[in-house]
Short mmCIF file of C-alpha atoms and ligand atoms in Angstrom, two decimals:
data_model
loop_
_atom_site.label_atom_id
_atom_site.label_comp_id
_atom_site.label_asym_id
_atom_site.label_seq_id
_atom_site.Cartn_x
_atom_site.Cartn_y
_atom_site.Cartn_z
CA MET A 1 114.62 167.90 66.17
CA SER A 2 114.73 168.54 69.89
CA MET A 3 115.42 165.71 72.31
CA TYR A 4 112.68 166.91 74.60
CA THR A 5 109.09 168.05 74.44
CA SER A 6 106.99 169.70 77.13
CA LYS A 7 103.54 168.79 78.37
CA ILE A 8 101.03 170.43 80.67
CA ALA A 9 101.22 168.43 83.89
CA GLY A 10 98.86 170.51 86.03
CA LEU A 11 96.32 173.32 85.63
CA GLY A 12 94.73 175.68 88.13
CA SER A 13 92.54 178.76 88.14
CA TYR A 14 91.23 181.31 90.59
CA VAL A 15 88.64 184.08 90.31
CA PRO A 16 87.61 186.53 93.05
CA ASP A 17 84.31 185.76 94.82
CA HIS A 18 82.62 189.05 94.02
CA ILE A 19 80.25 188.71 91.04
CA VAL A 20 79.31 191.83 89.05
CA THR A 21 76.30 191.24 86.78
CA ASN A 22 75.33 193.37 83.80
CA ASP A 23 72.45 194.70 85.87
CA ASP A 24 74.94 195.74 88.57
CA LEU A 25 76.90 197.71 85.94
CA SER A 26 73.74 199.35 84.62
CA LYS A 27 73.32 200.97 88.04
CA ILE A 28 76.57 202.93 87.64
CA ILE A 29 76.95 203.16 83.83
CA GLU A 30 74.39 203.86 81.10
CA THR A 31 74.26 200.32 79.78
CA ASN A 32 71.98 197.30 79.93
CA ASP A 33 72.06 193.52 80.04
CA ALA A 34 70.63 193.13 76.52
CA TRP A 35 73.31 195.36 74.89
CA ILE A 36 76.19 193.63 76.68
CA GLN A 37 74.93 190.09 76.03
CA GLU A 38 74.11 190.75 72.40
CA ARG A 39 77.49 192.34 71.57
CA THR A 40 79.80 190.28 73.80
CA GLY A 41 77.96 187.27 75.28
CA ILE A 42 78.99 188.38 78.77
CA LYS A 43 76.46 187.91 81.61
CA GLU A 44 78.69 188.59 84.58
CA ARG A 45 82.33 189.00 85.56
CA ARG A 46 84.37 188.91 88.79
CA HIS A 47 85.90 191.99 90.36
CA ILE A 48 88.48 192.18 93.12
CA GLN A 49 87.12 194.16 96.03
CA LYS A 50 89.14 196.35 98.35
CA GLY A 51 90.08 194.28 101.37
CA ASP A 52 89.50 190.84 99.82
CA GLY A 53 93.26 190.25 99.88
CA ASN A 54 93.63 189.76 96.14
CA SER A 55 96.05 191.27 93.64
CA THR A 56 97.32 190.15 90.26
CA ALA A 57 100.30 188.37 91.84
CA ILE A 58 98.25 186.86 94.69
CA MET A 59 95.61 185.46 92.32
CA GLY A 60 98.47 184.07 90.25
CA VAL A 61 99.80 182.30 93.35
CA LYS A 62 96.35 180.85 94.17
CA ALA A 63 95.99 179.43 90.65
CA SER A 64 99.59 178.16 90.73
CA GLU A 65 99.14 176.29 94.01
CA ILE A 66 96.31 174.27 92.47
CA ALA A 67 98.29 173.64 89.27
CA LEU A 68 101.35 172.48 91.22
CA GLU A 69 99.35 170.12 93.40
CA ARG A 70 97.70 168.58 90.35
CA ALA A 71 101.13 168.18 88.73
CA GLY A 72 102.33 166.40 91.85
CA LEU A 73 105.10 168.94 92.29
CA VAL A 74 106.21 171.34 95.02
CA PRO A 75 107.34 174.96 94.50
CA ASN A 76 111.00 174.02 94.67
CA ASP A 77 110.60 171.73 91.67
CA ILE A 78 109.95 174.76 89.46
CA ASP A 79 112.94 175.99 87.42
CA LEU A 80 111.39 179.09 85.82
CA ILE A 81 108.37 181.34 86.37
CA VAL A 82 106.76 183.03 83.36
CA PHE A 83 104.10 185.54 84.40
CA ALA A 84 101.83 187.09 81.75
CA THR A 85 99.83 190.17 82.69
CA LEU A 86 98.97 193.68 81.54
CA SER A 87 97.90 194.67 85.05
CA PRO A 88 100.90 194.04 87.33
CA ASP A 89 100.75 194.99 91.01
CA MET A 90 103.65 197.38 90.48
CA TYR A 91 104.92 199.28 87.45
CA PHE A 92 108.19 197.50 88.21
CA PRO A 93 109.29 194.93 89.21
CA GLY A 94 106.98 192.43 87.58
CA CYS A 95 104.67 189.91 89.24
CA GLY A 96 106.98 186.94 88.59
CA VAL A 97 109.34 187.87 91.40
CA GLN A 98 106.39 188.31 93.77
CA VAL A 99 105.33 184.74 92.99
CA GLN A 100 108.89 183.53 93.65
CA GLU A 101 108.78 185.20 97.06
CA MET A 102 105.21 184.25 98.04
CA MET A 103 105.69 180.61 97.07
CA ASN A 104 109.05 180.41 98.88
CA MET A 105 110.82 179.25 95.75
CA ARG A 106 114.54 178.99 95.18
CA THR A 107 116.20 181.96 93.46
CA ILE A 108 114.97 180.74 90.08
CA PRO A 109 114.47 183.14 87.17
CA ALA A 110 111.16 184.99 86.93
CA LEU A 111 110.15 186.47 83.62
CA ASP A 112 107.20 188.80 83.02
CA VAL A 113 105.55 188.67 79.61
CA ARG A 114 103.73 191.73 78.29
CA ASN A 115 101.63 190.47 75.45
CA GLN A 116 98.15 191.18 76.79
CA CYS A 117 95.47 188.78 75.49
CA SER A 118 98.17 186.67 73.80
CA GLY A 119 100.29 186.67 76.96
CA PHE A 120 99.53 183.12 78.05
CA VAL A 121 100.26 181.63 74.62
CA TYR A 122 103.49 183.65 74.45
CA GLY A 123 104.37 182.48 77.99
CA LEU A 124 103.63 178.87 77.13
CA SER A 125 105.85 179.17 74.09
CA VAL A 126 108.71 180.61 76.18
CA GLY A 127 108.39 177.77 78.70
CA ASP A 128 108.22 175.20 75.91
CA GLN A 129 111.44 176.50 74.32
CA PHE A 130 113.36 176.28 77.62
CA ILE A 131 112.19 172.72 78.14
CA LYS A 132 112.94 171.75 74.53
CA THR A 133 116.55 172.92 74.84
CA GLY A 134 116.94 170.82 77.98
CA MET A 135 117.77 173.87 80.11
CA TYR A 136 114.78 173.49 82.43
CA ARG A 137 112.55 170.61 83.46
CA ASN A 138 109.55 172.37 85.07
CA VAL A 139 108.19 175.80 84.14
CA LEU A 140 105.28 177.57 85.83
CA VAL A 141 103.30 179.69 83.34
CA ILE A 142 100.79 182.11 84.84
CA GLY A 143 98.22 184.49 83.36
CA SER A 144 96.57 186.86 85.81
CA GLU A 145 94.73 190.17 85.59
CA ASN A 146 93.28 192.75 87.92
CA HIS A 147 91.35 194.87 85.42
CA SER A 148 88.62 196.20 87.65
CA GLY A 149 90.76 198.75 89.49
CA GLY A 150 91.90 200.41 86.26
CA LEU A 151 88.72 200.73 84.22
CA ASP A 152 86.73 203.89 83.58
CA MET A 153 83.54 202.89 85.41
CA THR A 154 81.55 205.82 84.04
CA THR A 155 79.39 205.97 80.92
CA ARG A 156 82.38 207.46 79.03
CA GLY A 157 84.26 204.16 79.37
CA ARG A 158 81.34 201.78 78.86
CA SER A 159 82.37 200.19 75.56
CA VAL A 160 85.55 198.92 77.27
CA SER A 161 84.67 198.60 80.94
CA VAL A 162 81.77 196.15 80.55
CA ILE A 163 84.02 193.66 78.76
CA PHE A 164 86.81 193.01 81.24
CA GLY A 165 87.00 190.92 84.41
CA ASP A 166 89.54 189.74 86.98
CA GLY A 167 91.03 186.29 87.49
CA ALA A 168 94.05 184.02 87.09
CA GLY A 169 95.06 180.72 85.57
CA ALA A 170 98.27 178.71 85.70
CA ALA A 171 99.87 175.75 83.99
CA VAL A 172 102.82 173.64 85.06
CA LEU A 173 104.86 172.68 82.02
CA THR A 174 107.09 169.71 82.48
CA ARG A 175 109.47 167.66 80.38
CA SER A 176 107.55 164.94 78.58
CA ASP A 177 109.06 161.51 78.22
CA LYS A 178 106.60 160.32 75.58
CA ASP A 179 107.29 161.02 71.92
CA GLY A 180 104.62 162.96 70.09
CA LYS A 181 102.87 163.99 73.33
CA GLY A 182 102.56 167.43 74.79
CA ILE A 183 103.07 170.78 73.06
CA LEU A 184 103.63 170.02 69.38
CA SER A 185 104.27 173.60 68.33
CA THR A 186 103.57 177.24 69.09
CA HIS A 187 103.17 180.10 66.60
CA LEU A 188 103.59 183.75 67.56
CA HIS A 189 103.04 187.02 65.70
CA SER A 190 102.84 190.76 66.18
CA GLU A 191 101.91 193.85 64.18
CA GLY A 192 102.95 197.01 66.02
CA ALA A 193 101.40 199.26 63.37
CA HIS A 194 98.16 198.83 65.32
CA ALA A 195 99.61 199.30 68.81
CA LYS A 196 97.39 202.26 69.59
CA GLU A 197 94.14 200.63 68.51
CA LEU A 198 93.93 198.81 71.85
CA ALA A 199 96.14 200.41 74.43
CA LEU A 200 96.59 202.02 77.82
CA MET A 201 98.77 205.06 77.06
CA GLY A 202 99.71 206.17 80.55
CA PRO A 203 101.09 206.56 83.08
CA SER A 204 104.16 205.73 81.08
CA THR A 205 107.43 207.33 80.08
CA GLU A 206 105.50 209.14 77.33
CA HIS A 207 102.72 210.19 79.67
CA TRP A 208 103.91 210.64 83.23
CA VAL A 209 101.26 211.43 85.83
CA PRO A 210 102.19 215.15 86.31
CA GLU A 211 101.91 215.65 82.56
CA ILE A 212 98.51 213.96 82.48
CA ILE A 213 97.26 216.12 85.32
CA ALA A 214 98.71 219.30 83.75
CA GLU A 215 97.05 218.62 80.44
CA ASN A 216 93.84 217.62 82.22
CA PRO A 217 92.40 215.97 79.17
CA GLN A 218 88.79 215.71 80.30
CA GLU A 219 87.60 213.97 77.16
CA ASN A 220 90.61 211.85 76.34
CA ILE A 221 92.11 210.51 79.52
CA PRO A 222 95.12 208.40 78.52
CA TYR A 223 95.27 206.41 81.75
CA TYR A 224 92.17 204.41 80.88
CA PRO A 225 92.30 201.71 78.22
CA TYR A 226 91.34 202.75 74.70
CA MET A 227 89.90 200.25 72.23
CA ASN A 228 88.86 200.72 68.63
CA GLY A 229 86.31 197.93 69.02
CA GLN A 230 85.26 197.32 65.44
CA PHE A 231 88.85 197.46 64.13
CA VAL A 232 89.92 195.01 66.83
CA PHE A 233 87.01 192.72 65.95
CA LYS A 234 87.86 192.67 62.23
CA ASN A 235 91.54 191.94 62.85
CA ALA A 236 90.81 189.35 65.53
CA VAL A 237 88.66 187.09 63.36
CA VAL A 238 91.27 187.11 60.56
CA ARG A 239 94.29 186.52 62.80
CA PHE A 240 92.59 183.84 64.93
CA SER A 241 91.82 181.88 61.77
CA GLU A 242 95.29 182.34 60.27
CA VAL A 243 97.17 181.27 63.35
CA ILE A 244 94.99 178.20 63.96
CA ASN A 245 95.55 177.13 60.35
CA GLU A 246 99.28 177.80 60.68
CA GLY A 247 99.45 175.46 63.67
CA LEU A 248 97.44 172.73 61.95
CA VAL A 249 99.55 172.88 58.76
CA ALA A 250 102.82 172.82 60.75
CA ASN A 251 101.77 169.51 62.29
CA GLY A 252 100.15 167.93 59.21
CA LEU A 253 96.75 168.16 60.89
CA SER A 254 93.39 169.22 59.51
CA VAL A 255 90.39 170.91 61.11
CA GLU A 256 88.76 167.49 61.62
CA ASP A 257 91.62 166.57 63.96
CA ILE A 258 90.73 169.32 66.46
CA ASP A 259 89.15 167.79 69.57
CA MET A 260 89.06 171.02 71.59
CA LEU A 261 89.64 174.64 70.66
CA ILE A 262 90.20 177.04 73.53
CA PRO A 263 90.06 180.53 72.06
CA HIS A 264 91.10 183.53 74.11
CA GLN A 265 87.81 184.77 75.59
CA ALA A 266 87.80 188.18 73.87
CA ASN A 267 84.17 188.28 72.94
CA LEU A 268 81.68 185.44 72.39
CA ARG A 269 80.92 186.76 68.92
CA ILE A 270 84.58 186.43 67.92
CA SER A 271 84.69 182.84 69.21
CA GLN A 272 81.44 181.99 67.43
CA PHE A 273 82.74 183.50 64.18
CA VAL A 274 85.87 181.34 64.38
CA GLN A 275 83.83 178.24 65.31
CA LYS A 276 81.56 178.75 62.32
CA LYS A 277 84.46 179.37 59.97
CA PHE A 278 86.12 176.10 60.98
CA LYS A 279 82.74 174.29 61.12
CA LEU A 280 83.43 173.02 64.64
CA SER A 281 80.59 171.54 66.69
CA ASP A 282 79.70 173.12 70.06
CA ASP A 283 81.45 170.36 72.03
CA LYS A 284 84.76 171.22 70.33
CA VAL A 285 84.97 174.85 71.43
CA TYR A 286 85.09 175.89 75.07
CA ASN A 287 83.76 179.32 76.06
CA ASN A 288 83.25 180.75 79.52
CA ILE A 289 83.27 184.49 78.81
CA GLN A 290 79.62 184.46 79.88
CA LYS A 291 80.76 184.04 83.51
CA TYR A 292 84.03 185.93 83.66
CA GLY A 293 84.14 188.53 80.90
CA ASN A 294 87.46 189.00 79.13
CA THR A 295 90.27 188.25 81.56
CA THR A 296 93.03 188.91 79.00
CA ALA A 297 96.16 186.83 79.84
CA ALA A 298 94.13 184.74 82.30
CA SER A 299 91.34 183.78 79.92
CA ILE A 300 92.96 180.79 78.18
CA PRO A 301 94.37 179.14 81.35
CA ILE A 302 91.04 179.62 83.18
CA ALA A 303 89.09 178.14 80.25
CA LEU A 304 91.60 175.32 79.77
CA THR A 305 91.44 174.47 83.48
CA GLU A 306 87.63 174.39 83.44
CA ALA A 307 87.44 172.31 80.26
CA TRP A 308 89.89 169.83 81.80
CA GLU A 309 88.01 169.77 85.15
CA GLN A 310 84.79 169.03 83.30
CA GLY A 311 86.39 166.03 81.57
CA LYS A 312 86.19 167.68 78.16
CA ILE A 313 89.87 167.08 77.41
CA LYS A 314 91.02 163.48 77.25
CA ASP A 315 94.32 161.71 76.85
CA GLY A 316 95.49 161.90 73.23
CA ASP A 317 93.15 164.76 72.26
CA THR A 318 94.37 167.46 69.91
CA VAL A 319 93.88 170.71 71.83
CA VAL A 320 94.32 174.05 70.10
CA LEU A 321 94.87 177.30 72.00
CA ALA A 322 94.53 180.55 70.06
CA ALA A 323 94.76 184.18 71.08
CA PHE A 324 94.66 187.67 69.65
CA GLY A 325 94.98 191.00 71.39
CA SER A 326 96.64 194.32 72.01
CA GLY A 327 99.91 194.92 70.20
CA PHE A 328 98.46 193.60 68.00
CA THR A 329 99.83 190.22 69.01
CA TRP A 330 98.46 186.78 68.30
CA GLY A 331 99.48 183.16 68.63
CA SER A 332 98.47 179.53 68.82
CA ALA A 333 99.62 176.33 70.50
CA ILE A 334 98.88 172.85 69.24
CA ILE A 335 98.91 170.22 71.98
CA ASN A 336 98.61 166.45 71.94
CA TRP A 337 97.11 165.95 75.40
N1 LIG B 1 76.14 199.78 76.77
C1 LIG B 1 75.26 200.37 75.97
N2 LIG B 1 75.61 201.02 74.84
C2 LIG B 1 76.90 201.08 74.53
C3 LIG B 1 77.88 200.49 75.33
C4 LIG B 1 77.45 199.82 76.50
N3 LIG B 1 78.30 199.21 77.33
N4 LIG B 1 79.08 200.70 74.78
C5 LIG B 1 78.88 201.39 73.66
N5 LIG B 1 77.57 201.64 73.50
C6 LIG B 1 76.88 202.36 72.43
C7 LIG B 1 77.80 203.30 71.69
O1 LIG B 1 77.90 204.53 72.36
C8 LIG B 1 77.11 203.43 70.36
O2 LIG B 1 76.04 204.33 70.49
P1 LIG B 1 75.68 205.32 69.26
O3 LIG B 1 75.32 204.42 68.13
O4 LIG B 1 74.54 206.11 69.81
O5 LIG B 1 76.92 206.10 69.03
C9 LIG B 1 76.51 202.05 70.15
O6 LIG B 1 76.45 201.44 71.44
C10 LIG B 1 77.31 201.20 69.22
O7 LIG B 1 78.67 201.30 69.60
P2 LIG B 1 79.80 200.55 68.84
O8 LIG B 1 81.11 200.81 69.50
O9 LIG B 1 79.69 200.83 67.37
O10 LIG B 1 79.33 199.08 69.12
P3 LIG B 1 79.83 197.76 68.47
O11 LIG B 1 78.72 197.10 67.80
O12 LIG B 1 81.10 197.94 67.71
O13 LIG B 1 80.18 196.93 69.76
C11 LIG B 1 82.11 196.13 70.90
C12 LIG B 1 81.24 197.32 70.61
C13 LIG B 1 81.34 195.10 71.68
C14 LIG B 1 83.32 196.56 71.72
C15 LIG B 1 82.55 195.56 69.53
O14 LIG B 1 83.18 196.53 68.74
C16 LIG B 1 83.43 194.41 69.66
O15 LIG B 1 83.00 193.34 69.98
N6 LIG B 1 84.73 194.59 69.34
C17 LIG B 1 85.71 193.59 69.49
C18 LIG B 1 86.63 194.04 70.49
C19 LIG B 1 86.75 193.04 71.59
O16 LIG B 1 86.14 192.03 71.69
N7 LIG B 1 87.64 193.39 72.45
C20 LIG B 1 87.89 192.56 73.54
C21 LIG B 1 89.15 192.96 74.12
S1 LIG B 1 90.41 192.84 73.00
C22 LIG B 1 90.77 191.31 72.89
O17 LIG B 1 90.64 190.58 73.80
C23 LIG B 1 91.23 190.84 71.58
#
């Protein structure tokens, strides 16, 4: 048993101002509001616009500043940055070091996590382990995505491009002095056999840009994300359920103990499936995909921040975070708030 536990001391989120509605998309892609809402629940999403000063790292900083202020901490109190994203500003180095620089932090470690939709839960777990061992006291965990610049905004890419949006969320994890409070456990999984079912294949060391251009694959461009939607859907509903149950069992809890479930905002239909399966009432599941689309690593911290801001999470509540995504990877966190 560890001497320490970690708790979330502050939360923040940021989304770009520019709203893109389903009707806006239907002007550039053959799609329509009814199709998108029926299949995904999404009404609108935010997109970074050229010149608005945003990037994945910058949005991460904006969310982090709010989280730090709410935690009552300053940048130099942070001992470790964990940055989850699939859309970093640069191929390398990762966004974590940009945050360290932009927030004028000490030369603390900065770790980038590449676990896509599960990235925030993975990041939270990493932070939690460092606090549990006593190595660090305060860890900044960020999830941020700039999807809009990398999507195929033509009819060819419509089954993927209508789903994703931009934004960032952050949590300050800090050492908890109260027994039984804070992050009770985290549970992480992966299944690389399905890596290519939801993937961006290049540019990469397997598909460098000159090779892509030389092959000129008009119909199968590997530098746009590919998603086998129905296969992802089927796996997501199974893995979400498994990993929530795993977390409950590990802590001797039952479904009735859940006060708030924050599922990764993959698709409203996936969240509703999970809600129905666990027989949770509407006030026990928080969804905001309607407003932001799927923001991958940012979706859980944005939703968690909003639920908290709206007073939906109270002291002592059992909060469950659950995610599933590309890799495949999935995970959950059980928190006593
Ligand atoms: N607008 C209008 N029509 C479209 C669009 C669009 N944006 N995209 C696809 N279509 C068409 C297809 O071309 C197809 O037409 P056809 O029947 O003439 O061939 C038809 O709609 C049905 O296409 P499907 O791909 O079979 O549609 P499906 O019902 O599977 O819905 C969706 C697609 C929404 C992606 C679904 O598979 C899904 O929800 N999958 C889960 C994946 C998911 O949520 N991913 C989120 C990211 S991953 C994550 O976060 C875990």
